[in-house]
Backbone atoms as SQL, in Angstrom:
CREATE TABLE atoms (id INTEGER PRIMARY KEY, chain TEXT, resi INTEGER, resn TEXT, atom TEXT, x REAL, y REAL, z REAL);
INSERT INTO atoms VALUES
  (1, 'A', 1, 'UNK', 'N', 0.857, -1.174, 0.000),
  (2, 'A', 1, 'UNK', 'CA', 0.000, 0.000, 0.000),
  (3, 'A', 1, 'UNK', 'C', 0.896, 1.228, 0.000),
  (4, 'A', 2, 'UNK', 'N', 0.504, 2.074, -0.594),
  (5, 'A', 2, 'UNK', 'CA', 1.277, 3.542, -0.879),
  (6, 'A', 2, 'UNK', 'C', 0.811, 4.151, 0.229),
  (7, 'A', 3, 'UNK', 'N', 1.939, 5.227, 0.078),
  (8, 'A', 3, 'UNK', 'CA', 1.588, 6.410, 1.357),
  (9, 'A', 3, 'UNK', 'C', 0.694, 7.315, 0.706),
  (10, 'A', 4, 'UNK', 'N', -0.407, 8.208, 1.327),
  (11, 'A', 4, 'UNK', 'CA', -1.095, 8.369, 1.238),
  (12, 'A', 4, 'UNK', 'C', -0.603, 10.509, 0.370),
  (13, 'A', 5, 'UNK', 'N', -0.935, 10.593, -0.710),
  (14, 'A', 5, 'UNK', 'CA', -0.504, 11.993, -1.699),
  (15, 'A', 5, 'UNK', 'C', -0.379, 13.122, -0.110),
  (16, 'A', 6, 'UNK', 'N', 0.509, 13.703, -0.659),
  (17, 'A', 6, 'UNK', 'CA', 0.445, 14.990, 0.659),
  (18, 'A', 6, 'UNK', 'C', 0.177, 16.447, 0.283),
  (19, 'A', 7, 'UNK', 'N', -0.524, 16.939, 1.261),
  (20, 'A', 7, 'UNK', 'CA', -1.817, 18.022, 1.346),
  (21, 'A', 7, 'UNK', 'C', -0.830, 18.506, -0.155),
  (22, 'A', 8, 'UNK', 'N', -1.758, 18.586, -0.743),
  (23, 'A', 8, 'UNK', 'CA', -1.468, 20.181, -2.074),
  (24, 'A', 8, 'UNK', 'C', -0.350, 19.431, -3.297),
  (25, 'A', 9, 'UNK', 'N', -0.333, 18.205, -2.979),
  (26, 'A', 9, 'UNK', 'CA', 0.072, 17.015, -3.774),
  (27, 'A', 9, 'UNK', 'C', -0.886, 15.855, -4.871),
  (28, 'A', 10, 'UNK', 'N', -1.638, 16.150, -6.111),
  (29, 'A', 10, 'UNK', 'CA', -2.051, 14.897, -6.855),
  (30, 'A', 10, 'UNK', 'C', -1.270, 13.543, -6.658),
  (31, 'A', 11, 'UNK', 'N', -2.431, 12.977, -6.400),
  (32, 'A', 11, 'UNK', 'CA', -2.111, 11.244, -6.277),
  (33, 'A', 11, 'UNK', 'C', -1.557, 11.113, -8.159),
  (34, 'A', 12, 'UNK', 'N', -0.296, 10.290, -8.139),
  (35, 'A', 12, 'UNK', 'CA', 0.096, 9.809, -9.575),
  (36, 'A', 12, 'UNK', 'C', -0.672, 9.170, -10.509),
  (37, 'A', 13, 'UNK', 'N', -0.693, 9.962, -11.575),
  (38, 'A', 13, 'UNK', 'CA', -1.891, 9.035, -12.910),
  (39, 'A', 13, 'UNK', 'C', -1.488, 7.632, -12.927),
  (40, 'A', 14, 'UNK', 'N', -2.541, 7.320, -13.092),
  (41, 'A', 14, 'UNK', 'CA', -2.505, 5.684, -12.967),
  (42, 'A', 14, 'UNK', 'C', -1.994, 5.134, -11.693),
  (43, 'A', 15, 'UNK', 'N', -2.821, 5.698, -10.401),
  (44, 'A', 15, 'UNK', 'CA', -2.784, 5.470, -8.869),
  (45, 'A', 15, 'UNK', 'C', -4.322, 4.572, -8.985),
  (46, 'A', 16, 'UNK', 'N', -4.514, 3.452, -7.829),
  (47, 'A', 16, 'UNK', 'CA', -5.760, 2.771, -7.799),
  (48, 'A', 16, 'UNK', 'C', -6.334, 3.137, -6.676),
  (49, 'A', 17, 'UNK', 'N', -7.209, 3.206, -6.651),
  (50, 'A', 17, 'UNK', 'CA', -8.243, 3.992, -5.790),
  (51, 'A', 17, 'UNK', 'C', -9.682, 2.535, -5.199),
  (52, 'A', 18, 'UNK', 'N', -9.734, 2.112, -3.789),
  (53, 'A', 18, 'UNK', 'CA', -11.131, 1.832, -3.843),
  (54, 'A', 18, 'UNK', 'C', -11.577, 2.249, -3.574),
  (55, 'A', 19, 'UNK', 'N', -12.924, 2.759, -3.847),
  (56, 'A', 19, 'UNK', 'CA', -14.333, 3.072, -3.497),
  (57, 'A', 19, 'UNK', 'C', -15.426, 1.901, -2.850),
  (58, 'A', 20, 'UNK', 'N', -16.060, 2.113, -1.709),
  (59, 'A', 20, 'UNK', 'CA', -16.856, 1.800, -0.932),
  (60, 'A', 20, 'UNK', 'C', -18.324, 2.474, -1.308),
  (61, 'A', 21, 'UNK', 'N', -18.969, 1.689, -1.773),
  (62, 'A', 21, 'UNK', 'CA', -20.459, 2.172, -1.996),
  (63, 'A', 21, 'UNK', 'C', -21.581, 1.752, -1.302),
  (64, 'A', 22, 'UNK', 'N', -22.098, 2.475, -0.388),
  (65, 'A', 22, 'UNK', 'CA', -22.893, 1.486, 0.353),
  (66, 'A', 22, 'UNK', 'C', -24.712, 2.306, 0.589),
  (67, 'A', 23, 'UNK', 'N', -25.228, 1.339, 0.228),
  (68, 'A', 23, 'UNK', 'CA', -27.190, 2.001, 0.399),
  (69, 'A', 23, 'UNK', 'C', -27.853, 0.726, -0.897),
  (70, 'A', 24, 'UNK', 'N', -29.050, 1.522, -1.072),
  (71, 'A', 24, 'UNK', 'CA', -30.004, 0.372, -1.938),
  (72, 'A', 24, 'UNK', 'C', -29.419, -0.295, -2.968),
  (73, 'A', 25, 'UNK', 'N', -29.391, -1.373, -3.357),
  (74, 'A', 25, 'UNK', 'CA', -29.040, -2.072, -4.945),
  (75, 'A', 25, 'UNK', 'C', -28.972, -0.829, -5.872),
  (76, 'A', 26, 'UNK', 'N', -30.446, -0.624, -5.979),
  (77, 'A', 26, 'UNK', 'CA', -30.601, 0.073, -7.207),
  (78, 'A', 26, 'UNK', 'C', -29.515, 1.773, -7.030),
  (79, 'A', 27, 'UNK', 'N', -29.340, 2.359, -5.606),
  (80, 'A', 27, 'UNK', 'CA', -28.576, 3.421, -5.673),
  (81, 'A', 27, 'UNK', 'C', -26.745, 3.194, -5.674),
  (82, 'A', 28, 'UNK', 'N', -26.477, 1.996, -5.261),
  (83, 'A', 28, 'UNK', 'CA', -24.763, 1.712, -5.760),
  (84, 'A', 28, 'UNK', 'C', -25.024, 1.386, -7.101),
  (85, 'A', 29, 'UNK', 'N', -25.881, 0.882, -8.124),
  (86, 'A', 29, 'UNK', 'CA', -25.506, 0.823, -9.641),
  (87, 'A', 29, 'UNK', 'C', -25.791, 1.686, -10.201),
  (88, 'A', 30, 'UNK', 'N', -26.792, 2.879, -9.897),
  (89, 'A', 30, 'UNK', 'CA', -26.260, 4.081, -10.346),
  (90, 'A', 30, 'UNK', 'C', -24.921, 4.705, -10.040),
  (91, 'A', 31, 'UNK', 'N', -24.468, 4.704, -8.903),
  (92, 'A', 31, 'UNK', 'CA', -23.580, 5.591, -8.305),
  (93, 'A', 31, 'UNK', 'C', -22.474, 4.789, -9.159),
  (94, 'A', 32, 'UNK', 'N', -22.387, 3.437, -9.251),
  (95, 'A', 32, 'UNK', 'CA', -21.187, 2.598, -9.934),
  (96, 'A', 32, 'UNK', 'C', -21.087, 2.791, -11.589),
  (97, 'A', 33, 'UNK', 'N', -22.328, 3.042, -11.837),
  (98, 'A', 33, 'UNK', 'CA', -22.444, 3.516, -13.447),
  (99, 'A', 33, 'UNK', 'C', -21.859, 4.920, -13.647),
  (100, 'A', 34, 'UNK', 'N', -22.220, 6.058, -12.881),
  (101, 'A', 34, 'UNK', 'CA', -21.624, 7.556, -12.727),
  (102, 'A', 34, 'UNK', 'C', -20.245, 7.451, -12.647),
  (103, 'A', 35, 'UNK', 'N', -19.994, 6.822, -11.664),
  (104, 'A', 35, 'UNK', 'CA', -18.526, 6.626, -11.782),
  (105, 'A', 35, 'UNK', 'C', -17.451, 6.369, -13.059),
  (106, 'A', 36, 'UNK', 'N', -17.970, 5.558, -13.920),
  (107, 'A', 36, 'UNK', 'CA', -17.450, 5.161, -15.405),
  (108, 'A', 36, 'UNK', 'C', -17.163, 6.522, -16.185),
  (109, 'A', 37, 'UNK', 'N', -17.748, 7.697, -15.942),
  (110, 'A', 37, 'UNK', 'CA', -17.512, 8.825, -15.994),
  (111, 'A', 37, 'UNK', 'C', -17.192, 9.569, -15.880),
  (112, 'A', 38, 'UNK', 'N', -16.368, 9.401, -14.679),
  (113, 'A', 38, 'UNK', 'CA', -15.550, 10.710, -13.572),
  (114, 'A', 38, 'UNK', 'C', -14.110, 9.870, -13.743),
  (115, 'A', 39, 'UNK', 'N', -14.186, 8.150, -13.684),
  (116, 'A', 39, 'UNK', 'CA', -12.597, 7.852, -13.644),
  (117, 'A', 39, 'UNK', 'C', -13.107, 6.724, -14.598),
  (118, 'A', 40, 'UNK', 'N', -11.486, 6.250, -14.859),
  (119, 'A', 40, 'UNK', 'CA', -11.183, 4.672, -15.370),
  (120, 'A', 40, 'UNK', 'C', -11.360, 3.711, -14.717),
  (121, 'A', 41, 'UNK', 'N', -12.762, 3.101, -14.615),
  (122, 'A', 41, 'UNK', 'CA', -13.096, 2.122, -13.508),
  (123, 'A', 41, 'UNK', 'C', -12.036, 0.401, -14.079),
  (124, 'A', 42, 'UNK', 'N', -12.004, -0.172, -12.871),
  (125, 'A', 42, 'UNK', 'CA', -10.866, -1.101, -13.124),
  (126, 'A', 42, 'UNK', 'C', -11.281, -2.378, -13.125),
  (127, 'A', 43, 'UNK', 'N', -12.617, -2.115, -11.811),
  (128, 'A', 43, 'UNK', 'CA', -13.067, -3.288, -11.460),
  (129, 'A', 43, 'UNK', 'C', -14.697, -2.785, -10.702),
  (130, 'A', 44, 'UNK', 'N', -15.851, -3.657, -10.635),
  (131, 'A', 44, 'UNK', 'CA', -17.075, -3.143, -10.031),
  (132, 'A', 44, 'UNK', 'C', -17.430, -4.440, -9.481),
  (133, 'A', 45, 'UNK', 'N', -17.492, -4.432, -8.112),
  (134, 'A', 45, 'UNK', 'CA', -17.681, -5.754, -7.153),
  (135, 'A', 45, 'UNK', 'C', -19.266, -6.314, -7.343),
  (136, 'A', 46, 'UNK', 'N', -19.872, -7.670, -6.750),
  (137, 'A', 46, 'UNK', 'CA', -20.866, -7.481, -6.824),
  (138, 'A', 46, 'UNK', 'C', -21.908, -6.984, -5.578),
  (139, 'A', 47, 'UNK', 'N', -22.810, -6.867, -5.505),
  (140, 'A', 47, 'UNK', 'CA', -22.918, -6.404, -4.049),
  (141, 'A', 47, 'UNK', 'C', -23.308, -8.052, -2.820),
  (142, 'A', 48, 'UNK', 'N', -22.774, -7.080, -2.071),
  (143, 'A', 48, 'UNK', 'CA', -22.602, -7.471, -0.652),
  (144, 'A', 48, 'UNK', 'C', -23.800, -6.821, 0.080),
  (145, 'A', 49, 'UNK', 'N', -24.265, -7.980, 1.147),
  (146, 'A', 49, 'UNK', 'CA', -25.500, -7.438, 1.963),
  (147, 'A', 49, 'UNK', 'C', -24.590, -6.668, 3.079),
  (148, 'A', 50, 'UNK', 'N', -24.925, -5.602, 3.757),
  (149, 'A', 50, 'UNK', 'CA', -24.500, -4.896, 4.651),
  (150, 'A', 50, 'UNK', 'C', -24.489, -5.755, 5.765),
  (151, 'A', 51, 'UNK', 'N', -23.361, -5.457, 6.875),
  (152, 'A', 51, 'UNK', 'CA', -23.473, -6.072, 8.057),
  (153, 'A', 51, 'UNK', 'C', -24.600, -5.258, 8.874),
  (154, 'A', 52, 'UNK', 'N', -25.431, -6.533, 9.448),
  (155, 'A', 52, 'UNK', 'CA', -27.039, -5.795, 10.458),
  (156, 'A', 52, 'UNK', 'C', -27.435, -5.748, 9.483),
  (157, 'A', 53, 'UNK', 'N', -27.738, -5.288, 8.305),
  (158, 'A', 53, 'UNK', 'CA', -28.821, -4.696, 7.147),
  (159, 'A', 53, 'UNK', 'C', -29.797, -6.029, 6.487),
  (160, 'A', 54, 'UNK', 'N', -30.925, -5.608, 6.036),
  (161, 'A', 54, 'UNK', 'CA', -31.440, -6.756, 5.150),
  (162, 'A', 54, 'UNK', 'C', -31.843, -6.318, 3.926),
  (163, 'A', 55, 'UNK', 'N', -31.467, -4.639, 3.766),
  (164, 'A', 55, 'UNK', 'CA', -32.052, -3.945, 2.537),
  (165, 'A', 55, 'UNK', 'C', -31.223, -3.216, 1.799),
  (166, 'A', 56, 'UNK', 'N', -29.548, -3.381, 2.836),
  (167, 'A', 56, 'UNK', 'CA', -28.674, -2.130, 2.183),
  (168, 'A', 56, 'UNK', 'C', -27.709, -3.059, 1.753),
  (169, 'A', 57, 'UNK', 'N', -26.659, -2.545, 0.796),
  (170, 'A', 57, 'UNK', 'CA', -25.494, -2.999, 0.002),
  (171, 'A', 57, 'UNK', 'C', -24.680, -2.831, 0.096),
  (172, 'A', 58, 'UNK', 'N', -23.398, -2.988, 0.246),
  (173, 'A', 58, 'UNK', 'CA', -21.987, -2.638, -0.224),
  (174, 'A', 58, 'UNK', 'C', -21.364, -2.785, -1.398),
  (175, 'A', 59, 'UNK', 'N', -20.902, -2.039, -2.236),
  (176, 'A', 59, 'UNK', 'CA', -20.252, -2.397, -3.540),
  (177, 'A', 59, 'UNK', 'C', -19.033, -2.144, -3.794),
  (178, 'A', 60, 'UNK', 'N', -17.774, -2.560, -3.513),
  (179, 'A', 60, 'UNK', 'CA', -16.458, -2.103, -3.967),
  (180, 'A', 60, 'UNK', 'C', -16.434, -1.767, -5.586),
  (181, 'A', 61, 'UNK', 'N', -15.817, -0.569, -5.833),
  (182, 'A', 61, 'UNK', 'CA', -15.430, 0.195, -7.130),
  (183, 'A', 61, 'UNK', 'C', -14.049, 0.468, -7.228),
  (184, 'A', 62, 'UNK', 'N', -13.036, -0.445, -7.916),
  (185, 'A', 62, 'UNK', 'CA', -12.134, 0.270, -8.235),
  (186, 'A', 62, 'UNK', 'C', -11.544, 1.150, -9.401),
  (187, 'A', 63, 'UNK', 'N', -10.947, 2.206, -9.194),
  (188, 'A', 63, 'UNK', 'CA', -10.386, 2.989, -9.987),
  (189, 'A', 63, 'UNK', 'C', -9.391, 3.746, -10.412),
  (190, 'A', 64, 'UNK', 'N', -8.741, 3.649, -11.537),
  (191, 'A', 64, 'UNK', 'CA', -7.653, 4.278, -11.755),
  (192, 'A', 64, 'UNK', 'C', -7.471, 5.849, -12.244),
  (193, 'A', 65, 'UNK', 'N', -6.818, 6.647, -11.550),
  (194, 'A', 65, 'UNK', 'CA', -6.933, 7.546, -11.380),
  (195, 'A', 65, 'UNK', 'C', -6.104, 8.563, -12.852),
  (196, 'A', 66, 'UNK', 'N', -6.573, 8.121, -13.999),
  (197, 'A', 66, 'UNK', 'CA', -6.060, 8.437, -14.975),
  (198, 'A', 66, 'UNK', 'C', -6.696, 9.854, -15.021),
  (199, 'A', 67, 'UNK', 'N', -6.382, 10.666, -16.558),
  (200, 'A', 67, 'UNK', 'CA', -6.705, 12.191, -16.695),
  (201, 'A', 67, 'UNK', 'C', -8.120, 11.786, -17.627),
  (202, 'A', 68, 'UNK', 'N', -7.867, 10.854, -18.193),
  (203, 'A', 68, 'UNK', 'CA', -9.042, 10.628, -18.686),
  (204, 'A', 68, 'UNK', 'C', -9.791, 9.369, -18.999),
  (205, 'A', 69, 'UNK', 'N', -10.979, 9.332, -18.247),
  (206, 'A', 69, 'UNK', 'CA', -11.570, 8.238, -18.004),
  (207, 'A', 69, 'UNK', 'C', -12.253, 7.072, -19.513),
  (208, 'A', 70, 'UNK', 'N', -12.220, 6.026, -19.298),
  (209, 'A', 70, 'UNK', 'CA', -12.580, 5.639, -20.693),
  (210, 'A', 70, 'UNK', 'C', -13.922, 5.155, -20.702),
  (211, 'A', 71, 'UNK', 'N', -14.823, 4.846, -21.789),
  (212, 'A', 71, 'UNK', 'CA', -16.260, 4.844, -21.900),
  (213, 'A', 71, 'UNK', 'C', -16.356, 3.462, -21.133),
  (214, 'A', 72, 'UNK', 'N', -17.643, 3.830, -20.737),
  (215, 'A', 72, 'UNK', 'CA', -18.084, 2.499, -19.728),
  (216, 'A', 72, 'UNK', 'C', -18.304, 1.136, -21.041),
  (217, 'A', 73, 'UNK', 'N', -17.870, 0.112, -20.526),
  (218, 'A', 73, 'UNK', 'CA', -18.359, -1.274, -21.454),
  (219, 'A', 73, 'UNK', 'C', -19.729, -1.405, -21.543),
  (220, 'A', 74, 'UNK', 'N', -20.241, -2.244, -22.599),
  (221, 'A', 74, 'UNK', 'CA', -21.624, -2.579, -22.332),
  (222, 'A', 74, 'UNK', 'C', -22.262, -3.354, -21.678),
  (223, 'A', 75, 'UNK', 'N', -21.418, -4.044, -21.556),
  (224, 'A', 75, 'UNK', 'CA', -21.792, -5.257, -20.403),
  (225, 'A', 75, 'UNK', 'C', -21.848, -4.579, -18.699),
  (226, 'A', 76, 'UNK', 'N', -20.828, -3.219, -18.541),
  (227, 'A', 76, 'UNK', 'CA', -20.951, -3.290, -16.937),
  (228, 'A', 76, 'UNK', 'C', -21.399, -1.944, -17.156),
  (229, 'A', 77, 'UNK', 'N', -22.486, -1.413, -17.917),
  (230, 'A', 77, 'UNK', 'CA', -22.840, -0.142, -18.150),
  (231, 'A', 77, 'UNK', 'C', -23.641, 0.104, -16.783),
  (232, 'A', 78, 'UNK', 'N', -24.729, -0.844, -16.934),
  (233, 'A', 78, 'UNK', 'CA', -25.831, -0.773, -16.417),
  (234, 'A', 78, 'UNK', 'C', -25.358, -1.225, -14.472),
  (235, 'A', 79, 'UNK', 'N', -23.729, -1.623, -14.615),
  (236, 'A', 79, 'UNK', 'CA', -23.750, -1.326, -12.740),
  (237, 'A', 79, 'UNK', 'C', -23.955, -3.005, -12.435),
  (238, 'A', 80, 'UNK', 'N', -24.382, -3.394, -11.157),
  (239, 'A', 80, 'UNK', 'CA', -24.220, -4.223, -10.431),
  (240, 'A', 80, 'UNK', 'C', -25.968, -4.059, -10.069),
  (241, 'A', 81, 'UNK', 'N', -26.234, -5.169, -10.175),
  (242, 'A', 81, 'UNK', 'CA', -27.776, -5.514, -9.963),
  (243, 'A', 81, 'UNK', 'C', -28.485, -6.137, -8.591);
């Protein structure tokens, strides 16, 4: 694991990033689809039931922190179901 960019420092292009997504199915595969947009997603987990929860999700998103993000696939457009 890397040390963590310092204050007033960009993390290096092509740094991996996870993201933690956590609430309804249907609101981590939006939020995991948006994402395909803002970065170079690497990887989109499937969801996980929350610990205690019977209605909420967890979704790991990883991403590479390139300058420019590339178009979402068609297959993982639509997110994690």
């Amino acid at each position: 694991m890397s040390a963590p960019a310092r204050s007033g420092q960009p993390a290096p292009a092509g740094a991996i990033v996870k993201v933690r997504l956590s609430g309804t199915r249907r609101g981590c595969a939006e939020a995991a689809r948006r994402l395909h947009g803002l970065f170079y997603v690497v990887a989109v987990s499937e969801p996980y039931l929350e610990p205690g929860s019977s209605r909420l999700v967890q979704v790991f998103v990883r991403v590479r922190l390139d300058l420019h993000p590339e178009p979402p696939p068609a297959a993982a457009a639509g997110g994690p179901q």
